[in-house]
PDB file of C-alpha atoms in Angstrom:
ATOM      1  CA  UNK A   1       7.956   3.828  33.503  1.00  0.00           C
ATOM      2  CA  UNK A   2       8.356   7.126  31.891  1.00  0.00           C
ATOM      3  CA  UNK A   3       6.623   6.693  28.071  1.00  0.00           C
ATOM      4  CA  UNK A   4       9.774   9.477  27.053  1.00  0.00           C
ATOM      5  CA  UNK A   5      12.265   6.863  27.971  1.00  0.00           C
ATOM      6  CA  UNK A   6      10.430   4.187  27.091  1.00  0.00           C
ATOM      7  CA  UNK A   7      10.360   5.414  23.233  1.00  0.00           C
ATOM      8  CA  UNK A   8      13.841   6.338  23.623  1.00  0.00           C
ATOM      9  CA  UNK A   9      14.746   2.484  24.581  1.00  0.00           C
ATOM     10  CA  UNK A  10      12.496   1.182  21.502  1.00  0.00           C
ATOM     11  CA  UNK A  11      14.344   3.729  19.167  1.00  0.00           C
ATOM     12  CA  UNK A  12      17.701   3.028  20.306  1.00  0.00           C
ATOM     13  CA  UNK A  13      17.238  -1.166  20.255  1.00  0.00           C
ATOM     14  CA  UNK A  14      15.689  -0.377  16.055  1.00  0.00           C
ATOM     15  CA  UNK A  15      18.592   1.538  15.404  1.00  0.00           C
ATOM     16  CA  UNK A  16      21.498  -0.934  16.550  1.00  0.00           C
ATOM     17  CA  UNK A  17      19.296  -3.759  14.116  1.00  0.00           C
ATOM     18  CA  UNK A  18      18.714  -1.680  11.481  1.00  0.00           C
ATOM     19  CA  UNK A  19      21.883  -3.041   9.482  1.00  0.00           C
ATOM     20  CA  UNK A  20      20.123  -6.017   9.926  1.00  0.00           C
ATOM     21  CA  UNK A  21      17.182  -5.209   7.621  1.00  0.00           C
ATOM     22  CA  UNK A  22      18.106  -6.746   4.135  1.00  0.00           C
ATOM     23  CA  UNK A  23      18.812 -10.600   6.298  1.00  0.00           C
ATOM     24  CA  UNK A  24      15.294  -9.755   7.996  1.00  0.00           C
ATOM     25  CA  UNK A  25      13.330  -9.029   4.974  1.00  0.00           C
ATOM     26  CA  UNK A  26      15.229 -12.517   3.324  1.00  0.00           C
ATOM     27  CA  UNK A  27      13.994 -14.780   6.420  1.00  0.00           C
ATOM     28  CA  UNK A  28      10.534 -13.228   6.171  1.00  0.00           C
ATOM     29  CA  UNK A  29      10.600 -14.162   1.782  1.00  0.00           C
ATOM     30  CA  UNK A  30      11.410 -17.248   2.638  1.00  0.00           C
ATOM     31  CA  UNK A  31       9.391 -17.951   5.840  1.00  0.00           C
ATOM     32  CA  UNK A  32       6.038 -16.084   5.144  1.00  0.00           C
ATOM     33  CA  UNK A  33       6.242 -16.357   0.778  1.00  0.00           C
ATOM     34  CA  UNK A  34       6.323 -19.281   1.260  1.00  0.00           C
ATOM     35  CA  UNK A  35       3.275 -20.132   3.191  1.00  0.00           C
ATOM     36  CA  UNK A  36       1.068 -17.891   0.595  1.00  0.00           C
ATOM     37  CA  UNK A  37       1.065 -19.974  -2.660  1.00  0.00           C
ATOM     38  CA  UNK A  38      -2.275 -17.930  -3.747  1.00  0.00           C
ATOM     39  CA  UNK A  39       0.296 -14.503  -3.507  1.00  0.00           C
ATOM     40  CA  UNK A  40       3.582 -16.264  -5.182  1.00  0.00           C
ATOM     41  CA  UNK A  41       1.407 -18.435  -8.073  1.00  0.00           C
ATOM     42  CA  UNK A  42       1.220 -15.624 -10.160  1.00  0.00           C
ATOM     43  CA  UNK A  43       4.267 -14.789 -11.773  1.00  0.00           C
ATOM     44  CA  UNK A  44       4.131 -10.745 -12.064  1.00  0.00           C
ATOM     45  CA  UNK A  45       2.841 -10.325  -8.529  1.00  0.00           C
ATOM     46  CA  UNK A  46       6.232 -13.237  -7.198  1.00  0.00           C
ATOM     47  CA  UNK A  47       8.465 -10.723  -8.770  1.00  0.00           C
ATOM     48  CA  UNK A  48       6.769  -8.057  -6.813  1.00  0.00           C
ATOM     49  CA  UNK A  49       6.878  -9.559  -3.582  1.00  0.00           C
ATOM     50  CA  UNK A  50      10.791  -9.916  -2.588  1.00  0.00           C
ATOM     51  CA  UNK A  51      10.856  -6.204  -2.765  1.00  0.00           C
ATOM     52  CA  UNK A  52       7.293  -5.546  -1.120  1.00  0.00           C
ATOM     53  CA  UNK A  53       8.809  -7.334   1.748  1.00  0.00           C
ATOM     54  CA  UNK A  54      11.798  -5.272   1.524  1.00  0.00           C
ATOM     55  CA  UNK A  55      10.088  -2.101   2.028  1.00  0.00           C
ATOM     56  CA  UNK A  56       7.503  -2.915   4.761  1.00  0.00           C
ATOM     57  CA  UNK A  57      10.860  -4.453   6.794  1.00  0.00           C
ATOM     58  CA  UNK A  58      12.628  -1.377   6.371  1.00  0.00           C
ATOM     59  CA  UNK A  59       8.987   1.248   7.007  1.00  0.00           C
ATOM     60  CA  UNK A  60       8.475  -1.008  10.397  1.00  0.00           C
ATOM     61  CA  UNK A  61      12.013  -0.623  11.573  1.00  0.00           C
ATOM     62  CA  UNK A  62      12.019   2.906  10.728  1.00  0.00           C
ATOM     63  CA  UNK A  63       8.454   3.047  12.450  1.00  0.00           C
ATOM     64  CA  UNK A  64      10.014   2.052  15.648  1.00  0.00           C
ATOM     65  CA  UNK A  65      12.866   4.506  15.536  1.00  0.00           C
ATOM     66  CA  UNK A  66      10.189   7.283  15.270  1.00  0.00           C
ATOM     67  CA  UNK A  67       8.194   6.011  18.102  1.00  0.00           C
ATOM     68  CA  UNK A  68       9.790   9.055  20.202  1.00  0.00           C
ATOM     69  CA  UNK A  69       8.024  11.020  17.456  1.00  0.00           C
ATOM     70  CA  UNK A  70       3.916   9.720  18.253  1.00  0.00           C
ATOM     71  CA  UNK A  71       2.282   6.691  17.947  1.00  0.00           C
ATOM     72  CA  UNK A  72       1.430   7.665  13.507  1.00  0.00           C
ATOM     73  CA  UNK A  73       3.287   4.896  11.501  1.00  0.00           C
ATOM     74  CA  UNK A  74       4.373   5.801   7.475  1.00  0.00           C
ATOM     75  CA  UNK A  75       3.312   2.887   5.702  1.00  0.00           C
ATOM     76  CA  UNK A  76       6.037   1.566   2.768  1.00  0.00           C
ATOM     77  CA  UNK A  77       5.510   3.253  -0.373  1.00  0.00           C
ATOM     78  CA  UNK A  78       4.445  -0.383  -1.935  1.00  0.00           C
ATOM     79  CA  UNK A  79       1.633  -0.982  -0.117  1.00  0.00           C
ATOM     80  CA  UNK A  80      -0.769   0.497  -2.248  1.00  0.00           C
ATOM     81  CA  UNK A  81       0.408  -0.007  -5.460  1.00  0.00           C
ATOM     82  CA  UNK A  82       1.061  -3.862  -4.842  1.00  0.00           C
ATOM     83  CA  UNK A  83      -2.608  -4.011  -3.724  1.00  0.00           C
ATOM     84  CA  UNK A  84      -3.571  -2.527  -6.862  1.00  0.00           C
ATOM     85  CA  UNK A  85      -1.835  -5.245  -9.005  1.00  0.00           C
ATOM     86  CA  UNK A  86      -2.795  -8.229  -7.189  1.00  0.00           C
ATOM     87  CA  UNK A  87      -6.413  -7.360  -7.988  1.00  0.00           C
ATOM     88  CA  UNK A  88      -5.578  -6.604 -11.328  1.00  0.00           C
ATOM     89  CA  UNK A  89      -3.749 -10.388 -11.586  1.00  0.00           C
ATOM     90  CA  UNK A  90      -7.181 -11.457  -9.867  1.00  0.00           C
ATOM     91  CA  UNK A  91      -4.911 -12.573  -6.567  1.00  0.00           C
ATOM     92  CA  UNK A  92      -7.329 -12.532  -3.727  1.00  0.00           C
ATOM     93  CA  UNK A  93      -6.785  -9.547  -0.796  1.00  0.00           C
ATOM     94  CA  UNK A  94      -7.427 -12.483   1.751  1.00  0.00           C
ATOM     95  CA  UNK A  95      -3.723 -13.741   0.330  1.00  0.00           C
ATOM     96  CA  UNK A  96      -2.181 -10.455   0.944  1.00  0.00           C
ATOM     97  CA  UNK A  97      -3.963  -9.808   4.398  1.00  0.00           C
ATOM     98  CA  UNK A  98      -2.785 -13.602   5.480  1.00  0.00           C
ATOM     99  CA  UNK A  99       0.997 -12.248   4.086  1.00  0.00           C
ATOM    100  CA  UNK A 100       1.124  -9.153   6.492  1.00  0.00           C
ATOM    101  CA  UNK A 101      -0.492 -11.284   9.061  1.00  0.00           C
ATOM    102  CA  UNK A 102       1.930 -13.794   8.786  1.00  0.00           C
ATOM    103  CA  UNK A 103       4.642 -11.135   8.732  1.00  0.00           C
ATOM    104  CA  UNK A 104       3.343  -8.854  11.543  1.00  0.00           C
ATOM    105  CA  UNK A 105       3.277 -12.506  13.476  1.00  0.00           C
ATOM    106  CA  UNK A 106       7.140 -13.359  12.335  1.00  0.00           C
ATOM    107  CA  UNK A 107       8.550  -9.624  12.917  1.00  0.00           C
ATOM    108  CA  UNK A 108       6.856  -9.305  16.656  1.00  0.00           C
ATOM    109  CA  UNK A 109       8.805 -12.719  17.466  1.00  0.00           C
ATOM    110  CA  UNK A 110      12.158 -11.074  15.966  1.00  0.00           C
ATOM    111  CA  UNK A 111      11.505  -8.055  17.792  1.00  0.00           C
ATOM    112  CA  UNK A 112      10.776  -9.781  20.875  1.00  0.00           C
ATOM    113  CA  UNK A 113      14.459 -11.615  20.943  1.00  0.00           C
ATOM    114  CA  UNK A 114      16.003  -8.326  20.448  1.00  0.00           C
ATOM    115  CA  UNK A 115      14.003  -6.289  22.916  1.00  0.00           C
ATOM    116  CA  UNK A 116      15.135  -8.867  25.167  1.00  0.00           C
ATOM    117  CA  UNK A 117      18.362  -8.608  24.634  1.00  0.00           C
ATOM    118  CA  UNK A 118      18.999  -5.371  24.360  1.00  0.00           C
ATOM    119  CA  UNK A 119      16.900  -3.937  27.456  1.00  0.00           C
ATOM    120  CA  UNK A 120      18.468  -5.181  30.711  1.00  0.00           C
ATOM    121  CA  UNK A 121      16.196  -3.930  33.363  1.00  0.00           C
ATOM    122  CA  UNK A 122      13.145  -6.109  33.782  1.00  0.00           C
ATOM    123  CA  UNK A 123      10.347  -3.479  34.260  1.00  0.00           C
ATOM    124  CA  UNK A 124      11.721  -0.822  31.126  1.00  0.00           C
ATOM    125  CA  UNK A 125      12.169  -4.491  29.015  1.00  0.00           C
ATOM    126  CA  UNK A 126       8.076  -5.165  29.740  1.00  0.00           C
ATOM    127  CA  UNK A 127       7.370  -1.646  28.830  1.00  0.00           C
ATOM    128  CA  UNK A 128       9.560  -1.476  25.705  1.00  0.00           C
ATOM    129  CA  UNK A 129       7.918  -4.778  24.377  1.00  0.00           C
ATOM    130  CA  UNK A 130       4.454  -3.298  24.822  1.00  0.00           C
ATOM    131  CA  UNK A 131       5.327   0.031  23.222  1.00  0.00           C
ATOM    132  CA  UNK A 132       7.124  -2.422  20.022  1.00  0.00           C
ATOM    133  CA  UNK A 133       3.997  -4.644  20.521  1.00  0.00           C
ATOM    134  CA  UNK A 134       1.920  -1.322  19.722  1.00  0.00           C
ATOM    135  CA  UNK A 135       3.688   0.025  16.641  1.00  0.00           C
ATOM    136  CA  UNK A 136       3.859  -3.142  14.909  1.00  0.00           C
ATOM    137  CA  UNK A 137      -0.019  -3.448  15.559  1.00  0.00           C
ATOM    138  CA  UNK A 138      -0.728   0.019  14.360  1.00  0.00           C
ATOM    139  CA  UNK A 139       1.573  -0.514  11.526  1.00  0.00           C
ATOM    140  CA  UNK A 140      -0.367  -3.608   9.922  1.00  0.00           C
ATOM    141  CA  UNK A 141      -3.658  -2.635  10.969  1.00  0.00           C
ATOM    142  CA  UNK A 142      -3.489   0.656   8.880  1.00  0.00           C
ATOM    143  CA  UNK A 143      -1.387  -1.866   5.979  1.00  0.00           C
ATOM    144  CA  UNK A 144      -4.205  -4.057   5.902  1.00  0.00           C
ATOM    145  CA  UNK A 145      -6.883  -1.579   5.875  1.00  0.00           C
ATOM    146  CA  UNK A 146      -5.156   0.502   2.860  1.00  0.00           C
ATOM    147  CA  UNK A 147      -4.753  -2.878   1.160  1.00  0.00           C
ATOM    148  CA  UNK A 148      -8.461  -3.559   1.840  1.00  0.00           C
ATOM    149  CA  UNK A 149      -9.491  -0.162   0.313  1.00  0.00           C
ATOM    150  CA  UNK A 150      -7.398  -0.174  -2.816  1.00  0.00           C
ATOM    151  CA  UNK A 151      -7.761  -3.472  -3.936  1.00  0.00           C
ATOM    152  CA  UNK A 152     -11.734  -2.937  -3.431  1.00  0.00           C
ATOM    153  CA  UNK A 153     -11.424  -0.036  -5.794  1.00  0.00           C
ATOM    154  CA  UNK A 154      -9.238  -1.824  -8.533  1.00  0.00           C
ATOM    155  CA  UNK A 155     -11.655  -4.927  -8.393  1.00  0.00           C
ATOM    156  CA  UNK A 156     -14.751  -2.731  -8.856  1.00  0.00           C
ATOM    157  CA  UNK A 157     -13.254  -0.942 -11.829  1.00  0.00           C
ATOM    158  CA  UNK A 158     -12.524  -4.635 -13.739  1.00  0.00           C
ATOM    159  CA  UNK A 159     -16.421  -5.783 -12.416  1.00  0.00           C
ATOM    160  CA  UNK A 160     -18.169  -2.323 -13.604  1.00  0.00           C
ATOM    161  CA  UNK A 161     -15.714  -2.243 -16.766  1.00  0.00           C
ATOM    162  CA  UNK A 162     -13.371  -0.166 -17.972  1.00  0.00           C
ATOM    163  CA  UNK A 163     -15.914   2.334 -20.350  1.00  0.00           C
ATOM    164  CA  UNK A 164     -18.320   3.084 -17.539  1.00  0.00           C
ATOM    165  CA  UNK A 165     -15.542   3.757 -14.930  1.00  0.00           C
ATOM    166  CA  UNK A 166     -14.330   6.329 -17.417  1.00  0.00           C
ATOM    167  CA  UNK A 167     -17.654   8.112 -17.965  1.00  0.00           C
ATOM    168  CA  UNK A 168     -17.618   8.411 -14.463  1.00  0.00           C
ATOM    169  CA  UNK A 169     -13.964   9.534 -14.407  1.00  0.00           C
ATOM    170  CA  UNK A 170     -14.922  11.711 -17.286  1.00  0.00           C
ATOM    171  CA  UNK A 171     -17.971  13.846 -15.351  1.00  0.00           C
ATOM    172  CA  UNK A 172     -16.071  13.983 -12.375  1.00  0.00           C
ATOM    173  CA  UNK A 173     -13.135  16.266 -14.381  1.00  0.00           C
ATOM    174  CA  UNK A 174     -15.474  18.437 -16.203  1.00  0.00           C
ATOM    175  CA  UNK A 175     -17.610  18.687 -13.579  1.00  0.00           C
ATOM    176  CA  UNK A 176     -15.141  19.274 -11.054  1.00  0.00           C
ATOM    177  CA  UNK A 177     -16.008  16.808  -8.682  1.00  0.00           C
ATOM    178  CA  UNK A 178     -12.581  14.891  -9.991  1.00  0.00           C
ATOM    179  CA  UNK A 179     -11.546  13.126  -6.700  1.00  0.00           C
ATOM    180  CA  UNK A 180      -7.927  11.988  -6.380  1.00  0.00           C
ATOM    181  CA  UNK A 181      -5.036  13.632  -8.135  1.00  0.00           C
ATOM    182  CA  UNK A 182      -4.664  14.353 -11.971  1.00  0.00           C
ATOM    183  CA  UNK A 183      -1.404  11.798 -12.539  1.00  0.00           C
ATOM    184  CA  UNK A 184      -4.019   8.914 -10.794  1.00  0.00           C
ATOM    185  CA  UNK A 185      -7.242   9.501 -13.038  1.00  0.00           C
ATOM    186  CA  UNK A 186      -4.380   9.755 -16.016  1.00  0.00           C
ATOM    187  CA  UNK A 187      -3.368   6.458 -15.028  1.00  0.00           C
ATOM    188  CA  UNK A 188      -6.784   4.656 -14.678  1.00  0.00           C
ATOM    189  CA  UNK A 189      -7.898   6.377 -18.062  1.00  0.00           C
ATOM    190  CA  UNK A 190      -4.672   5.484 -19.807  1.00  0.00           C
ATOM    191  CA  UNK A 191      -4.956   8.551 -21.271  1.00  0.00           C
ATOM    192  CA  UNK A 192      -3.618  12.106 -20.275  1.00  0.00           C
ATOM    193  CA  UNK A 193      -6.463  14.129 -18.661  1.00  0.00           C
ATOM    194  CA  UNK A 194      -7.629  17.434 -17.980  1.00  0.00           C
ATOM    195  CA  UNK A 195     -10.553  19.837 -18.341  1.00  0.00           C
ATOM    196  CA  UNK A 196      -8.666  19.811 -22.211  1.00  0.00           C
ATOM    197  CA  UNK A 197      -8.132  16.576 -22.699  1.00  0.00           C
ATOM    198  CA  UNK A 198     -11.123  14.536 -23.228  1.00  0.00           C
ATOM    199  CA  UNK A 199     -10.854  12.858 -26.974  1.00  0.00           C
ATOM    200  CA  UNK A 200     -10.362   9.442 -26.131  1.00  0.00           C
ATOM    201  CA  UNK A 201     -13.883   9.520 -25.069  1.00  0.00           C
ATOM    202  CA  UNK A 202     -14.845  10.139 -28.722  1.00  0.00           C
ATOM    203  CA  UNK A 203     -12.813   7.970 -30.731  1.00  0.00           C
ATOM    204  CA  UNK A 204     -14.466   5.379 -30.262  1.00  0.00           C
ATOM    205  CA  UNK A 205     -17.770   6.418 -30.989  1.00  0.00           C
ATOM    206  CA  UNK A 206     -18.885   7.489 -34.678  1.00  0.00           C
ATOM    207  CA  UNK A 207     -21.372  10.401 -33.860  1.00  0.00           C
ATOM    208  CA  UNK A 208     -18.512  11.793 -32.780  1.00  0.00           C
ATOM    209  CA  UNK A 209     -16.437  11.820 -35.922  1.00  0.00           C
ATOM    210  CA  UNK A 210     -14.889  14.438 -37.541  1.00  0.00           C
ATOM    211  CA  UNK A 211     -15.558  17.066 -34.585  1.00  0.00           C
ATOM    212  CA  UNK A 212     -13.370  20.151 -34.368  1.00  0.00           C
ATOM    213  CA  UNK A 213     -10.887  20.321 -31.518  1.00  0.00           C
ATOM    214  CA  UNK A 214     -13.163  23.407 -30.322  1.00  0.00           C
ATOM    215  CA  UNK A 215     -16.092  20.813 -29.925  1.00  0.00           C
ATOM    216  CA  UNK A 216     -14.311  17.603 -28.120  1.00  0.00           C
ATOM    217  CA  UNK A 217     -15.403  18.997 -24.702  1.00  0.00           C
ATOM    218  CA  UNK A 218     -18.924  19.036 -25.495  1.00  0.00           C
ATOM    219  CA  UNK A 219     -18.816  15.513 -27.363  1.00  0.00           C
ATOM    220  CA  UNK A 220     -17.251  14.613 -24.382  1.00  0.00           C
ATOM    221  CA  UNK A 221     -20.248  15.698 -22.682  1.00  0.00           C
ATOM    222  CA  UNK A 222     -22.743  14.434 -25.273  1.00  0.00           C
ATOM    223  CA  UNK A 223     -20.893  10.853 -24.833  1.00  0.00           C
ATOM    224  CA  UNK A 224     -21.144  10.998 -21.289  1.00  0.00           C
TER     225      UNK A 224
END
């Protein structure tokens, strides 16, 4: 069957369930949450998760109403920064990847039901579930290797520590080498940075003292 009308069938079938989303995400909180007490233990990252769920429901519908678009998925906003906090509240990424699995496994059998009822003809209904089959796939594949990535990055920044992770941060700017955006190496620094704003580096550290504003760039350097 045509792949055109194929995508067309998978975007129509999202879009009549799409009202649906908020009960969907609710059966997957209680259904998948629910098998990952390692994820829901921690109290901070529990909060989180209700509306983590909410927004990878609502990125994977919307992923299958863009299939007539290409085969690139948008992942949900929250997947990154929810990685980053679970390895921040030490929460393993094996109990994240075993959430999306568990939800990837729970969503396909949802999908399935409604493919199935929604696609008549038995030939475009086979070819609909495969195309579904292969968004949902590409969708948590490129979830759980994001996840993987980030939550490698935070862990390695609480491992090396905080003061060489900044040195490094701290090269990379006035070097200008700085990878990532300005707002992100703000965040990790806690501290507002630029090629200008390099001080925190030297208030900790008494050689430093009572330096001019003119000279924090090259204590900066001298610290580094």
């Amino acid at each position: 069957m045509d792949r055109a009308e194929v995508s067309r069938l998978l975007s129509a079938t999202a879009r009549s369930y799409q009202r649906l989303d908020s009960e969907t995400s609710a059966l997957l909180g209680t259904e998948v949450l629910g098998q990952v007490p390692d994820l829901t233990a921690v109290p901070v990252i529990a909060r989180q998760a209700p509306q983590m769920t909410h927004e990878h429901t609502a990125a994977i519908t919307a992923a299958l109403i863009a299939a007539e678009a290409g085969p690139e998925v948008e992942l949900a906003a929250i997947t990154e920064p929810f990685a980053r906090d679970c390895a921040h509240w030490d929460v393993s990424v094996g109990a994240i990847l075993r959430t999306y699995q568990r939800g990837h496994q729970r969503l396909w059998q949802l999908w399935k039901v409604r493919i199935e009822e929604s696609v008549a003809d038995p030939e475009a209904r086979a070819s609909v579930l495969a195309l579904c089959a292969e968004v949902l796939l590409e969708y948590v594949t490129a979830g759980m290797e994001l996840t993987v990535a980030v939550h490698a990055a935070e862990r390695e920044i609480h491992l090396r520590g905080a003061s060489w992770q900044q040195r490094d941060d701290v090269l990379d700017v006035l070097e200008g080498r700085a990878a990532g955006n300005q707002a992100e190496l703000s965040r990790r620094l806690g501290h507002r940075l630029d090629r200008t704003h390099v001080a925190f580096v030297c208030w900790s550290d008494p050689a430093a003292a009572g330096r001019e504003r003119a000279g924090l760039e090259a204590a900066a350097q001298d610290w580094a």
